[in-house]
Amino acid sequence: MKTVDGYEAVIGLEVHVEPSTKTKIFCSCPTTFGAPPNTQVCPVCMGLPGALPTLNGKVVEYAVRAGLALNCGIARRSGHDRKNYFYPDLPKAYQISQYDEPLCAGGWIEIETGETKKRIGITRIHIEEDAGKLIHDEKNGTLIDCNRCGVPLIEIVSEPDLRSAEEAEAYLRALRNTLLYIGVSDCKMNEGSMRCDVNLSVRKKGETALGTRTEMKNINSFRFTSRAIAYEYERQVAALLRGERIVQQTRRFDPATGRTETMRIKEEADDYRYFPEPDLEPITLSDAYIETLRGALPELPDARERRIAEEYGLPRKDAALIAEDKAAADWYEAVAKKTEYPRAAANLLLGDLFHMNTADEFSSPIDPGCMAALCTLLGDGTVNNPTAKKLLERMYRDGIDPVAAVREERLSQIRDGETLGRLVAEAIAANPKCASDFRNGKTAAAKTIVGAVMKSTGGRADPALTARLTEEMLGKF
Ligand code: ADP
Ligand code: MG
Ligand code: ZN
């Protein structure tokens, strides 16, 4: 992110994630994504008079798990509150949320940008219900789909500890990775099961008071978050430099123009006339319940990074790249357990497979057993690195079996010094200029010879041995 000298961005994020419950938060309607409009509704989530909500305990469990994984304190008692506002996607004209007694508070998560690590504070985590969806249709006007009314949400609010688009993105990724690890949500930004409100203000470096902020709601991709931050930072700094004041407001980020524009002047809490929800009891949690959930937390990304580095002898950086994505780490470990060459597996995963996989989420069509077989072929020197990379690509694309391919297509590496020596001599004879170049100090000439031998063997020559023989022979001319 480009910054203007002397001004820093101050950013706090409110992230909503949809927990992976089968049913809604206050009724037993299903939460399946993409169902035909208004087929997953009942009197409770439609807000019909007299219908009474019942809390889905799974939502509490998921939120507490998130709180524990994010180092929060868990409230033994927390409340439900009505947030009153009218909007066509909210038939009840209020949302049941948590106001002054959230389920979890006071946590943190570690983020890494470049070489620096930093803790970002988590102010609070609370549970609430989602609103419906408005569909703006050219022919029929605006239509309402109430399937999403009452879908549970876990809201995670950060301290204003972030200072750049890069840090905000690192925070979102770390948060998403952690939530995926504990299985609380599938965190699909494109399906809306994870979305983010960006709060941003600017101030002169060195100042400690917060500036006036604006809020950009419901941003649904990492990239849009970064772009919204970069634009809004520049807009606010430019306004201050012109001597204007920032107006606290809610703004909309338009991905098409990359700009943010005013939606409304921001409401204060008073405008929502919050009051305790009279139809639900407060949530009370026992120590035993909380400790059971704590005990059941799976290994989290940081611990897994340390263990993977140790168990498979990987550099810490490589282990970190693998461990941060649960799907990648699960796949890697399935491979690493089946081969004596876990480092080869890590190199192929990080150097090749990660690039073949262009989706946000890691997934590999390659069976871990097949991958392990390839790593063994590479590790024990049966095939060289270029051949292994080519095989990997065909395994990814066409699902070939690497062992059969090596056998049937004779892809094993040529490591026999006599054969290679003959091929090197032939290559030198065919490229007479290389010898004189080499004598004149152009060591790059050796590369031409090695390249020629690689070509004549269909890429099967042992590259290190070929290079050694080439230098030896060129030196003799
Ligand atoms: P609201 O619910 O009205 O949006 P909160 O007090 O819950 O208000 O704050 C929401 C988010 O805004 C938090 O992530 C917080 O860190 C961030 N925030 C609050 N004040 C500022 C500010 N001056 N600049 C940047 N971020 C801020
Ligand atoms: Mg807000
Ligand atoms: Zn319902």
Short mmCIF file of C-alpha atoms and ligand atoms in Angstrom, two decimals:
data_model
loop_
_atom_site.label_atom_id
_atom_site.label_comp_id
_atom_site.label_asym_id
_atom_site.label_seq_id
_atom_site.Cartn_x
_atom_site.Cartn_y
_atom_site.Cartn_z
CA MET A 1 0.00 0.00 0.00
CA LYS A 2 1.28 3.47 -0.91
CA THR A 3 1.39 5.83 2.03
CA VAL A 4 1.58 9.58 2.26
CA ASP A 5 4.52 10.77 4.32
CA GLY A 6 3.62 11.38 7.92
CA TYR A 7 0.10 9.87 7.87
CA GLU A 8 -0.76 6.40 9.08
CA ALA A 9 -3.88 4.33 8.60
CA VAL A 10 -5.66 2.95 11.65
CA ILE A 11 -7.88 0.00 10.85
CA GLY A 12 -10.23 -2.23 12.84
CA LEU A 13 -12.15 -5.06 11.22
CA GLU A 14 -15.53 -6.54 12.07
CA VAL A 15 -15.70 -10.00 10.52
CA HIS A 16 -18.91 -11.98 10.24
CA VAL A 17 -18.68 -15.72 9.73
CA GLU A 18 -21.51 -18.13 9.28
CA PRO A 19 -20.94 -21.14 11.54
CA SER A 20 -21.45 -24.53 9.88
CA THR A 21 -24.62 -25.44 11.76
CA LYS A 22 -27.32 -27.44 10.00
CA THR A 23 -30.10 -25.24 11.38
CA LYS A 24 -30.73 -21.56 12.09
CA ILE A 25 -29.95 -19.80 15.35
CA PHE A 26 -33.46 -19.52 16.84
CA CYS A 27 -35.51 -22.10 14.90
CA SER A 28 -34.97 -25.45 13.22
CA CYS A 29 -35.05 -24.25 9.60
CA PRO A 30 -32.10 -25.54 7.54
CA THR A 31 -29.26 -23.23 6.48
CA THR A 32 -28.37 -24.85 3.15
CA PHE A 33 -26.81 -22.31 0.78
CA GLY A 34 -28.48 -21.73 -2.57
CA ALA A 35 -31.95 -23.19 -1.84
CA PRO A 36 -34.88 -21.72 -3.85
CA PRO A 37 -36.07 -18.42 -2.29
CA ASN A 38 -38.32 -18.60 0.79
CA THR A 39 -38.24 -22.40 1.08
CA GLN A 40 -36.28 -22.42 4.35
CA VAL A 41 -38.50 -20.30 6.55
CA CYS A 42 -40.95 -20.65 9.45
CA PRO A 43 -42.99 -18.30 11.67
CA VAL A 44 -39.98 -17.76 13.98
CA CYS A 45 -37.45 -16.61 11.39
CA MET A 46 -40.15 -14.76 9.42
CA GLY A 47 -40.88 -12.82 12.60
CA LEU A 48 -44.60 -13.59 12.71
CA PRO A 49 -46.38 -12.28 15.82
CA GLY A 50 -46.37 -14.71 18.74
CA ALA A 51 -43.59 -16.93 17.44
CA LEU A 52 -40.91 -17.59 20.05
CA PRO A 53 -37.18 -18.14 19.48
CA THR A 54 -35.20 -21.06 20.98
CA LEU A 55 -31.42 -20.78 21.04
CA ASN A 56 -29.44 -23.33 18.98
CA GLY A 57 -26.73 -24.56 21.38
CA LYS A 58 -24.38 -25.41 18.52
CA VAL A 59 -24.00 -21.73 17.71
CA VAL A 60 -22.80 -21.04 21.25
CA GLU A 61 -20.42 -24.01 21.04
CA TYR A 62 -18.90 -22.77 17.77
CA ALA A 63 -18.52 -19.21 19.04
CA VAL A 64 -16.87 -20.40 22.25
CA ARG A 65 -14.50 -22.59 20.23
CA ALA A 66 -13.59 -19.54 18.13
CA GLY A 67 -13.08 -17.53 21.32
CA LEU A 68 -10.79 -20.16 22.81
CA ALA A 69 -8.74 -20.48 19.60
CA LEU A 70 -8.40 -16.68 19.52
CA ASN A 71 -7.18 -16.46 23.12
CA CYS A 72 -10.32 -14.75 24.43
CA GLY A 73 -11.88 -14.85 27.86
CA ILE A 74 -15.26 -16.66 27.78
CA ALA A 75 -18.15 -15.05 29.64
CA ARG A 76 -19.86 -17.31 32.17
CA ARG A 77 -22.96 -15.24 31.56
CA SER A 78 -23.92 -13.30 28.45
CA GLY A 79 -27.09 -11.80 27.11
CA HIS A 80 -29.21 -11.43 24.00
CA ASP A 81 -30.24 -7.95 22.91
CA ARG A 82 -32.59 -6.54 20.33
CA LYS A 83 -31.10 -4.16 17.82
CA ASN A 84 -34.06 -2.30 16.37
CA TYR A 85 -34.13 -0.98 12.85
CA PHE A 86 -36.41 -1.18 9.88
CA TYR A 87 -35.29 -2.53 6.55
CA PRO A 88 -37.23 -4.65 4.06
CA ASP A 89 -34.89 -7.64 4.48
CA LEU A 90 -35.68 -7.76 8.22
CA PRO A 91 -39.34 -8.78 8.70
CA LYS A 92 -39.16 -8.59 12.53
CA ALA A 93 -37.78 -5.02 12.36
CA TYR A 94 -35.15 -6.04 14.91
CA GLN A 95 -32.12 -8.27 14.95
CA ILE A 96 -31.31 -10.43 17.97
CA SER A 97 -27.65 -9.79 18.75
CA GLN A 98 -25.48 -9.33 21.83
CA TYR A 99 -24.76 -5.81 22.98
CA ASP A 100 -23.02 -5.19 26.29
CA GLU A 101 -22.44 -8.81 27.33
CA PRO A 102 -20.74 -10.63 24.45
CA LEU A 103 -19.87 -14.31 24.66
CA CYS A 104 -16.09 -13.79 24.33
CA ALA A 105 -13.74 -10.82 24.81
CA GLY A 106 -10.12 -9.75 25.13
CA GLY A 107 -8.27 -12.10 22.75
CA TRP A 108 -5.58 -11.82 20.10
CA ILE A 109 -4.20 -13.43 16.98
CA GLU A 110 -0.69 -13.26 15.59
CA ILE A 111 -0.13 -12.04 12.03
CA GLU A 112 2.99 -12.03 9.88
CA THR A 113 3.82 -9.51 7.15
CA GLY A 114 7.23 -9.80 5.53
CA GLU A 115 9.61 -10.60 8.35
CA THR A 116 7.60 -8.99 11.14
CA LYS A 117 5.17 -10.65 13.50
CA LYS A 118 2.53 -8.72 15.36
CA ARG A 119 -0.34 -9.44 17.71
CA ILE A 120 -3.72 -8.02 16.76
CA GLY A 121 -6.20 -7.64 19.60
CA ILE A 122 -9.65 -9.23 19.39
CA THR A 123 -12.05 -6.95 21.23
CA ARG A 124 -15.03 -9.25 21.32
CA ILE A 125 -16.87 -12.15 19.72
CA HIS A 126 -20.64 -12.32 19.81
CA ILE A 127 -23.45 -14.25 18.15
CA GLU A 128 -26.41 -12.86 16.23
CA GLU A 129 -28.85 -13.63 13.45
CA ASP A 130 -28.49 -12.68 9.80
CA ALA A 131 -31.08 -10.70 7.83
CA GLY A 132 -32.75 -11.81 4.58
CA LYS A 133 -31.58 -10.94 1.11
CA LEU A 134 -32.99 -8.37 -1.28
CA ILE A 135 -32.85 -9.29 -4.94
CA HIS A 136 -33.10 -6.37 -7.31
CA ASP A 137 -34.81 -7.67 -10.42
CA GLU A 138 -35.19 -5.55 -13.58
CA LYS A 139 -38.67 -6.89 -14.44
CA ASN A 140 -40.23 -7.50 -11.04
CA GLY A 141 -38.66 -4.82 -8.90
CA THR A 142 -37.11 -5.73 -5.57
CA LEU A 143 -37.80 -9.24 -4.29
CA ILE A 144 -37.20 -10.57 -0.80
CA ASP A 145 -35.66 -13.95 0.03
CA CYS A 146 -36.07 -14.80 3.71
CA ASN A 147 -33.98 -17.99 3.64
CA ARG A 148 -31.10 -16.12 5.26
CA CYS A 149 -33.25 -14.60 8.03
CA GLY A 150 -32.12 -16.22 11.26
CA VAL A 151 -29.01 -17.84 9.80
CA PRO A 152 -26.47 -17.73 12.63
CA LEU A 153 -23.52 -15.37 12.55
CA ILE A 154 -20.43 -15.12 14.70
CA GLU A 155 -19.07 -11.58 14.71
CA ILE A 156 -15.39 -11.10 15.51
CA VAL A 157 -14.37 -7.51 16.24
CA SER A 158 -10.71 -6.49 16.21
CA GLU A 159 -8.99 -3.70 18.07
CA PRO A 160 -7.90 -0.82 15.80
CA ASP A 161 -4.42 -2.40 15.68
CA LEU A 162 -3.98 -2.77 11.91
CA ARG A 163 -1.91 -0.18 10.03
CA SER A 164 -2.04 -1.14 6.36
CA ALA A 165 -3.89 -3.11 3.70
CA GLU A 166 -1.18 -5.78 3.96
CA GLU A 167 -1.74 -6.18 7.68
CA ALA A 168 -5.51 -6.29 7.22
CA GLU A 169 -5.16 -9.02 4.62
CA ALA A 170 -2.73 -10.98 6.81
CA TYR A 171 -5.23 -10.68 9.68
CA LEU A 172 -8.11 -11.94 7.55
CA ARG A 173 -6.04 -14.87 6.32
CA ALA A 174 -4.84 -15.81 9.80
CA LEU A 175 -8.38 -15.56 11.13
CA ARG A 176 -9.78 -17.63 8.28
CA ASN A 177 -7.07 -20.29 8.66
CA THR A 178 -7.75 -20.59 12.37
CA LEU A 179 -11.52 -20.87 11.87
CA LEU A 180 -11.01 -23.51 9.18
CA TYR A 181 -8.74 -25.44 11.54
CA ILE A 182 -11.33 -25.57 14.29
CA GLY A 183 -14.09 -26.38 11.81
CA VAL A 184 -16.31 -23.51 12.91
CA SER A 185 -17.13 -22.25 9.43
CA ASP A 186 -16.23 -22.97 5.83
CA CYS A 187 -15.34 -19.25 5.53
CA LYS A 188 -16.27 -18.96 1.85
CA MET A 189 -16.03 -15.27 1.06
CA ASN A 190 -17.67 -15.80 -2.34
CA GLU A 191 -20.74 -17.43 -0.73
CA GLY A 192 -20.93 -14.84 2.02
CA SER A 193 -20.09 -17.23 4.85
CA MET A 194 -17.24 -14.85 5.70
CA ARG A 195 -17.48 -11.10 5.16
CA CYS A 196 -15.81 -8.09 6.55
CA ASP A 197 -16.59 -4.51 7.58
CA VAL A 198 -13.59 -2.21 7.41
CA ASN A 199 -13.30 0.69 9.88
CA LEU A 200 -10.60 3.14 8.93
CA SER A 201 -9.28 6.44 10.16
CA VAL A 202 -5.99 8.24 9.56
CA ARG A 203 -3.77 10.28 11.83
CA LYS A 204 -0.36 11.92 11.90
CA LYS A 205 2.34 9.42 12.83
CA GLY A 206 3.16 9.65 16.51
CA GLU A 207 -0.32 10.77 17.52
CA THR A 208 -2.06 8.45 19.95
CA ALA A 209 -5.66 9.68 19.77
CA LEU A 210 -7.83 8.01 17.13
CA GLY A 211 -9.07 10.01 14.17
CA THR A 212 -12.67 10.01 12.96
CA ARG A 213 -13.41 6.76 11.15
CA THR A 214 -15.53 5.64 8.28
CA GLU A 215 -16.91 2.16 7.88
CA MET A 216 -17.13 0.09 4.70
CA LYS A 217 -19.62 -2.73 5.01
CA ASN A 218 -19.83 -6.30 3.75
CA ILE A 219 -16.68 -6.60 1.69
CA ASN A 220 -16.52 -10.12 0.36
CA SER A 221 -12.97 -10.76 -0.83
CA PHE A 222 -9.43 -10.28 0.41
CA ARG A 223 -8.56 -8.25 -2.64
CA PHE A 224 -11.52 -5.90 -2.31
CA THR A 225 -10.60 -5.35 1.33
CA SER A 226 -7.09 -4.26 0.34
CA ARG A 227 -8.37 -2.03 -2.45
CA ALA A 228 -11.02 -0.43 -0.25
CA ILE A 229 -8.39 0.33 2.40
CA ALA A 230 -5.92 1.82 -0.09
CA TYR A 231 -8.60 4.05 -1.62
CA GLU A 232 -10.15 5.17 1.64
CA TYR A 233 -6.77 5.95 3.21
CA GLU A 234 -5.86 8.19 0.28
CA ARG A 235 -9.27 9.86 0.29
CA GLN A 236 -9.07 10.70 3.98
CA VAL A 237 -5.48 11.94 3.85
CA ALA A 238 -6.30 14.13 0.84
CA ALA A 239 -9.30 15.58 2.71
CA LEU A 240 -7.17 16.36 5.78
CA LEU A 241 -4.48 17.96 3.63
CA ARG A 242 -7.17 20.21 2.12
CA GLY A 243 -8.06 21.21 5.68
CA GLU A 244 -11.37 19.35 5.73
CA ARG A 245 -12.75 17.24 8.55
CA ILE A 246 -13.61 13.57 8.14
CA VAL A 247 -17.32 12.85 8.59
CA GLN A 248 -18.14 9.64 10.44
CA GLN A 249 -20.18 7.65 7.97
CA THR A 250 -20.88 4.31 6.39
CA ARG A 251 -19.47 4.00 2.89
CA ARG A 252 -19.87 1.46 0.14
CA PHE A 253 -16.88 0.06 -1.73
CA ASP A 254 -17.58 -0.38 -5.43
CA PRO A 255 -15.29 -3.05 -6.91
CA ALA A 256 -16.02 -1.78 -10.44
CA THR A 257 -14.56 1.68 -9.81
CA GLY A 258 -12.29 0.82 -6.87
CA ARG A 259 -13.77 3.81 -5.03
CA THR A 260 -15.80 4.18 -1.86
CA GLU A 261 -18.90 6.36 -1.72
CA THR A 262 -21.23 7.60 1.00
CA MET A 263 -24.10 5.29 1.94
CA ARG A 264 -25.34 6.98 5.08
CA ILE A 265 -24.18 9.05 7.99
CA LYS A 266 -23.29 6.56 10.66
CA GLU A 267 -25.84 5.59 13.31
CA GLU A 268 -24.90 5.68 16.96
CA ALA A 269 -25.81 2.83 19.30
CA ASP A 270 -28.67 5.02 20.64
CA ASP A 271 -30.36 4.94 17.25
CA TYR A 272 -30.83 1.18 17.58
CA ARG A 273 -32.69 1.40 20.89
CA TYR A 274 -30.93 -1.75 22.14
CA PHE A 275 -32.70 -3.56 24.96
CA PRO A 276 -32.45 -7.06 26.44
CA GLU A 277 -34.32 -9.66 24.38
CA PRO A 278 -37.33 -10.61 26.52
CA ASP A 279 -38.03 -13.91 24.75
CA LEU A 280 -34.68 -15.54 25.54
CA GLU A 281 -32.89 -16.38 28.75
CA PRO A 282 -29.31 -15.21 29.22
CA ILE A 283 -26.65 -17.72 28.22
CA THR A 284 -24.90 -19.26 31.23
CA LEU A 285 -21.88 -21.48 30.75
CA SER A 286 -20.23 -23.70 33.35
CA ASP A 287 -16.47 -23.97 33.78
CA ALA A 288 -16.76 -27.66 32.95
CA TYR A 289 -18.45 -26.89 29.62
CA ILE A 290 -15.75 -24.37 28.66
CA GLU A 291 -12.91 -26.66 29.72
CA THR A 292 -14.38 -29.56 27.75
CA LEU A 293 -14.41 -27.39 24.63
CA ARG A 294 -10.88 -26.17 25.34
CA GLY A 295 -9.67 -29.75 25.69
CA ALA A 296 -11.30 -30.72 22.40
CA LEU A 297 -9.63 -27.97 20.34
CA PRO A 298 -7.50 -29.46 17.56
CA GLU A 299 -3.86 -28.55 17.02
CA LEU A 300 -3.78 -24.95 15.75
CA PRO A 301 -1.62 -23.56 12.89
CA ASP A 302 1.29 -22.34 15.05
CA ALA A 303 1.69 -25.59 16.94
CA ARG A 304 1.37 -27.55 13.74
CA GLU A 305 4.04 -25.44 12.05
CA ARG A 306 6.50 -26.27 14.85
CA ARG A 307 5.63 -29.95 14.81
CA ILE A 308 5.79 -30.28 11.00
CA ALA A 309 9.19 -28.57 10.92
CA GLU A 310 10.53 -30.96 13.53
CA GLU A 311 8.87 -34.18 12.48
CA TYR A 312 9.72 -33.93 8.79
CA GLY A 313 12.93 -31.92 9.02
CA LEU A 314 11.64 -28.88 7.12
CA PRO A 315 12.89 -25.29 7.34
CA ARG A 316 10.54 -23.33 9.58
CA LYS A 317 9.44 -21.06 6.71
CA ASP A 318 8.36 -24.03 4.57
CA ALA A 319 6.55 -25.58 7.51
CA ALA A 320 4.73 -22.29 8.08
CA LEU A 321 3.54 -22.09 4.47
CA ILE A 322 2.22 -25.63 4.67
CA ALA A 323 0.70 -25.45 8.15
CA GLU A 324 -1.29 -22.26 7.64
CA ASP A 325 -3.71 -23.98 5.25
CA LYS A 326 -5.35 -26.93 6.97
CA ALA A 327 -6.27 -28.70 3.74
CA ALA A 328 -2.68 -28.41 2.45
CA ALA A 329 -1.21 -29.53 5.76
CA ASP A 330 -3.51 -32.55 5.98
CA TRP A 331 -2.58 -33.59 2.46
CA TYR A 332 1.12 -32.99 3.04
CA GLU A 333 1.19 -35.07 6.18
CA ALA A 334 -0.66 -37.91 4.48
CA VAL A 335 2.13 -37.89 1.84
CA ALA A 336 5.02 -37.38 4.25
CA LYS A 337 4.01 -40.36 6.37
CA LYS A 338 4.32 -42.64 3.32
CA THR A 339 7.79 -41.67 2.08
CA GLU A 340 11.29 -41.45 3.49
CA TYR A 341 11.70 -38.17 1.65
CA PRO A 342 9.31 -35.66 3.25
CA ARG A 343 11.52 -32.75 2.17
CA ALA A 344 11.10 -33.72 -1.47
CA ALA A 345 7.36 -33.71 -0.85
CA ALA A 346 7.52 -30.23 0.68
CA ASN A 347 9.62 -28.89 -2.21
CA LEU A 348 7.22 -30.21 -4.84
CA LEU A 349 4.21 -28.96 -2.89
CA LEU A 350 5.56 -25.45 -2.37
CA GLY A 351 7.43 -25.11 -5.65
CA ASP A 352 4.92 -26.69 -8.01
CA LEU A 353 1.58 -27.85 -6.64
CA PHE A 354 0.77 -24.56 -4.92
CA HIS A 355 1.13 -22.84 -8.29
CA MET A 356 -0.99 -25.39 -10.16
CA ASN A 357 -3.73 -24.87 -7.59
CA THR A 358 -5.17 -21.46 -8.41
CA ALA A 359 -8.25 -21.60 -6.17
CA ASP A 360 -8.32 -19.81 -2.79
CA GLU A 361 -8.62 -23.15 -1.08
CA PHE A 362 -5.92 -25.77 -1.47
CA SER A 363 -7.07 -29.08 -2.88
CA SER A 364 -5.07 -31.72 -4.71
CA PRO A 365 -6.48 -34.34 -7.05
CA ILE A 366 -3.32 -36.41 -6.47
CA ASP A 367 -3.66 -39.39 -4.17
CA PRO A 368 -1.17 -39.05 -1.25
CA GLY A 369 0.10 -42.58 -1.93
CA CYS A 370 0.98 -41.70 -5.55
CA MET A 371 2.62 -38.48 -4.42
CA ALA A 372 4.66 -40.39 -1.84
CA ALA A 373 5.79 -42.80 -4.58
CA LEU A 374 6.96 -39.86 -6.70
CA CYS A 375 8.87 -38.40 -3.74
CA THR A 376 10.58 -41.73 -3.18
CA LEU A 377 11.55 -41.93 -6.88
CA LEU A 378 13.04 -38.45 -6.61
CA GLY A 379 14.57 -38.90 -3.18
CA ASP A 380 16.42 -42.12 -3.95
CA GLY A 381 17.71 -40.73 -7.25
CA THR A 382 15.68 -42.96 -9.57
CA VAL A 383 14.50 -39.82 -11.39
CA ASN A 384 16.01 -36.36 -11.47
CA ASN A 385 14.28 -33.13 -10.47
CA PRO A 386 13.13 -32.01 -13.96
CA THR A 387 11.60 -35.44 -14.61
CA ALA A 388 9.86 -35.40 -11.22
CA LYS A 389 8.34 -32.01 -12.02
CA LYS A 390 7.07 -33.25 -15.38
CA LEU A 391 5.62 -36.36 -13.78
CA LEU A 392 3.93 -34.26 -11.12
CA GLU A 393 2.23 -32.16 -13.76
CA ARG A 394 0.87 -35.25 -15.50
CA MET A 395 -0.26 -36.70 -12.17
CA TYR A 396 -2.12 -33.47 -11.49
CA ARG A 397 -3.65 -33.20 -14.95
CA ASP A 398 -4.15 -36.80 -16.07
CA GLY A 399 -3.88 -38.82 -12.88
CA ILE A 400 -1.02 -40.99 -14.15
CA ASP A 401 0.81 -43.44 -11.87
CA PRO A 402 4.42 -42.22 -11.57
CA VAL A 403 5.96 -45.65 -10.92
CA ALA A 404 4.31 -47.18 -13.99
CA ALA A 405 5.24 -44.17 -16.13
CA VAL A 406 8.91 -44.38 -15.11
CA ARG A 407 8.96 -48.10 -15.88
CA GLU A 408 7.06 -47.99 -19.17
CA GLU A 409 8.60 -44.82 -20.56
CA ARG A 410 12.11 -45.50 -19.21
CA LEU A 411 12.33 -42.20 -17.40
CA SER A 412 14.87 -43.20 -14.80
CA GLN A 413 17.87 -41.01 -14.43
CA ILE A 414 21.12 -41.84 -16.27
CA ARG A 415 23.74 -41.94 -13.53
CA ASP A 416 26.31 -44.12 -15.22
CA GLY A 417 29.53 -42.09 -15.57
CA GLU A 418 30.72 -43.91 -18.68
CA THR A 419 27.53 -43.30 -20.64
CA LEU A 420 27.34 -39.69 -19.52
CA GLY A 421 31.03 -39.12 -20.27
CA ARG A 422 30.49 -40.33 -23.82
CA LEU A 423 27.47 -38.06 -24.25
CA VAL A 424 29.38 -35.07 -22.87
CA ALA A 425 32.28 -35.72 -25.26
CA GLU A 426 29.83 -35.89 -28.17
CA ALA A 427 28.19 -32.64 -27.13
CA ILE A 428 31.57 -30.90 -26.89
CA ALA A 429 32.54 -32.14 -30.31
CA ALA A 430 29.28 -30.84 -31.72
CA ASN A 431 29.74 -27.41 -30.08
CA PRO A 432 33.42 -26.61 -30.71
CA LYS A 433 33.01 -22.95 -29.80
CA CYS A 434 32.09 -23.89 -26.23
CA ALA A 435 35.53 -25.30 -25.55
CA SER A 436 37.32 -22.12 -26.61
CA ASP A 437 34.78 -19.94 -24.75
CA PHE A 438 35.33 -21.98 -21.62
CA ARG A 439 39.11 -21.62 -21.97
CA ASN A 440 38.65 -17.88 -22.25
CA GLY A 441 36.89 -17.82 -18.91
CA LYS A 442 33.28 -17.94 -20.09
CA THR A 443 32.09 -20.54 -17.61
CA ALA A 444 28.54 -20.19 -18.94
CA ALA A 445 29.71 -22.27 -21.92
CA ALA A 446 29.51 -25.34 -19.67
CA LYS A 447 25.76 -24.74 -19.33
CA THR A 448 25.35 -25.08 -23.10
CA ILE A 449 26.99 -28.50 -22.99
CA VAL A 450 24.94 -29.70 -20.02
CA GLY A 451 21.83 -28.44 -21.82
CA ALA A 452 22.79 -30.39 -24.94
CA VAL A 453 23.27 -33.59 -22.93
CA MET A 454 19.93 -33.04 -21.19
CA LYS A 455 18.31 -32.65 -24.57
CA SER A 456 19.93 -35.74 -26.07
CA THR A 457 18.77 -37.84 -23.08
CA GLY A 458 15.24 -36.49 -23.01
CA GLY A 459 16.01 -34.76 -19.70
CA ARG A 460 17.13 -37.97 -18.00
CA ALA A 461 20.82 -37.24 -17.36
CA ASP A 462 21.88 -36.77 -13.75
CA PRO A 463 22.35 -32.96 -13.80
CA ALA A 464 25.00 -32.76 -11.09
CA LEU A 465 27.14 -35.54 -12.53
CA THR A 466 26.76 -34.17 -16.06
CA ALA A 467 27.89 -30.72 -14.89
CA ARG A 468 30.95 -32.20 -13.16
CA LEU A 469 31.97 -34.29 -16.17
CA THR A 470 31.44 -31.31 -18.47
CA GLU A 471 33.72 -29.02 -16.47
CA GLU A 472 36.34 -31.73 -16.23
CA MET A 473 36.35 -32.36 -19.96
CA LEU A 474 36.12 -28.72 -21.03
CA GLY A 475 39.07 -28.02 -18.75
CA LYS A 476 41.17 -30.52 -20.72
CA PHE A 477 40.71 -28.89 -24.10
P1 ADP B 1 -19.67 -0.15 15.63
O1 ADP B 1 -20.26 -1.42 16.14
O2 ADP B 1 -20.54 1.01 15.76
O3 ADP B 1 -19.13 -0.26 14.27
P2 ADP B 1 -17.37 -0.47 17.44
O4 ADP B 1 -16.97 0.40 18.56
O5 ADP B 1 -17.82 -1.84 17.77
O6 ADP B 1 -18.45 0.27 16.61
O7 ADP B 1 -16.10 -0.53 16.47
C1 ADP B 1 -16.07 -1.34 15.39
C2 ADP B 1 -14.70 -1.45 14.82
O8 ADP B 1 -14.16 -0.18 14.51
C3 ADP B 1 -13.67 -2.12 15.68
O9 ADP B 1 -13.00 -3.08 14.89
C4 ADP B 1 -12.73 -1.01 16.11
O10 ADP B 1 -11.42 -1.50 16.26
C5 ADP B 1 -12.82 -0.07 14.95
N1 ADP B 1 -12.59 1.34 15.29
C6 ADP B 1 -13.17 2.04 16.26
N2 ADP B 1 -12.75 3.33 16.24
C7 ADP B 1 -11.87 3.43 15.21
C8 ADP B 1 -11.09 4.51 14.65
N3 ADP B 1 -11.15 5.73 15.14
N4 ADP B 1 -10.32 4.23 13.59
C9 ADP B 1 -10.28 2.99 13.07
N5 ADP B 1 -10.97 1.96 13.54
C10 ADP B 1 -11.77 2.16 14.59
MG MG B 2 -19.43 -1.49 12.80
ZN ZN B 3 -37.27 -20.70 10.74
#
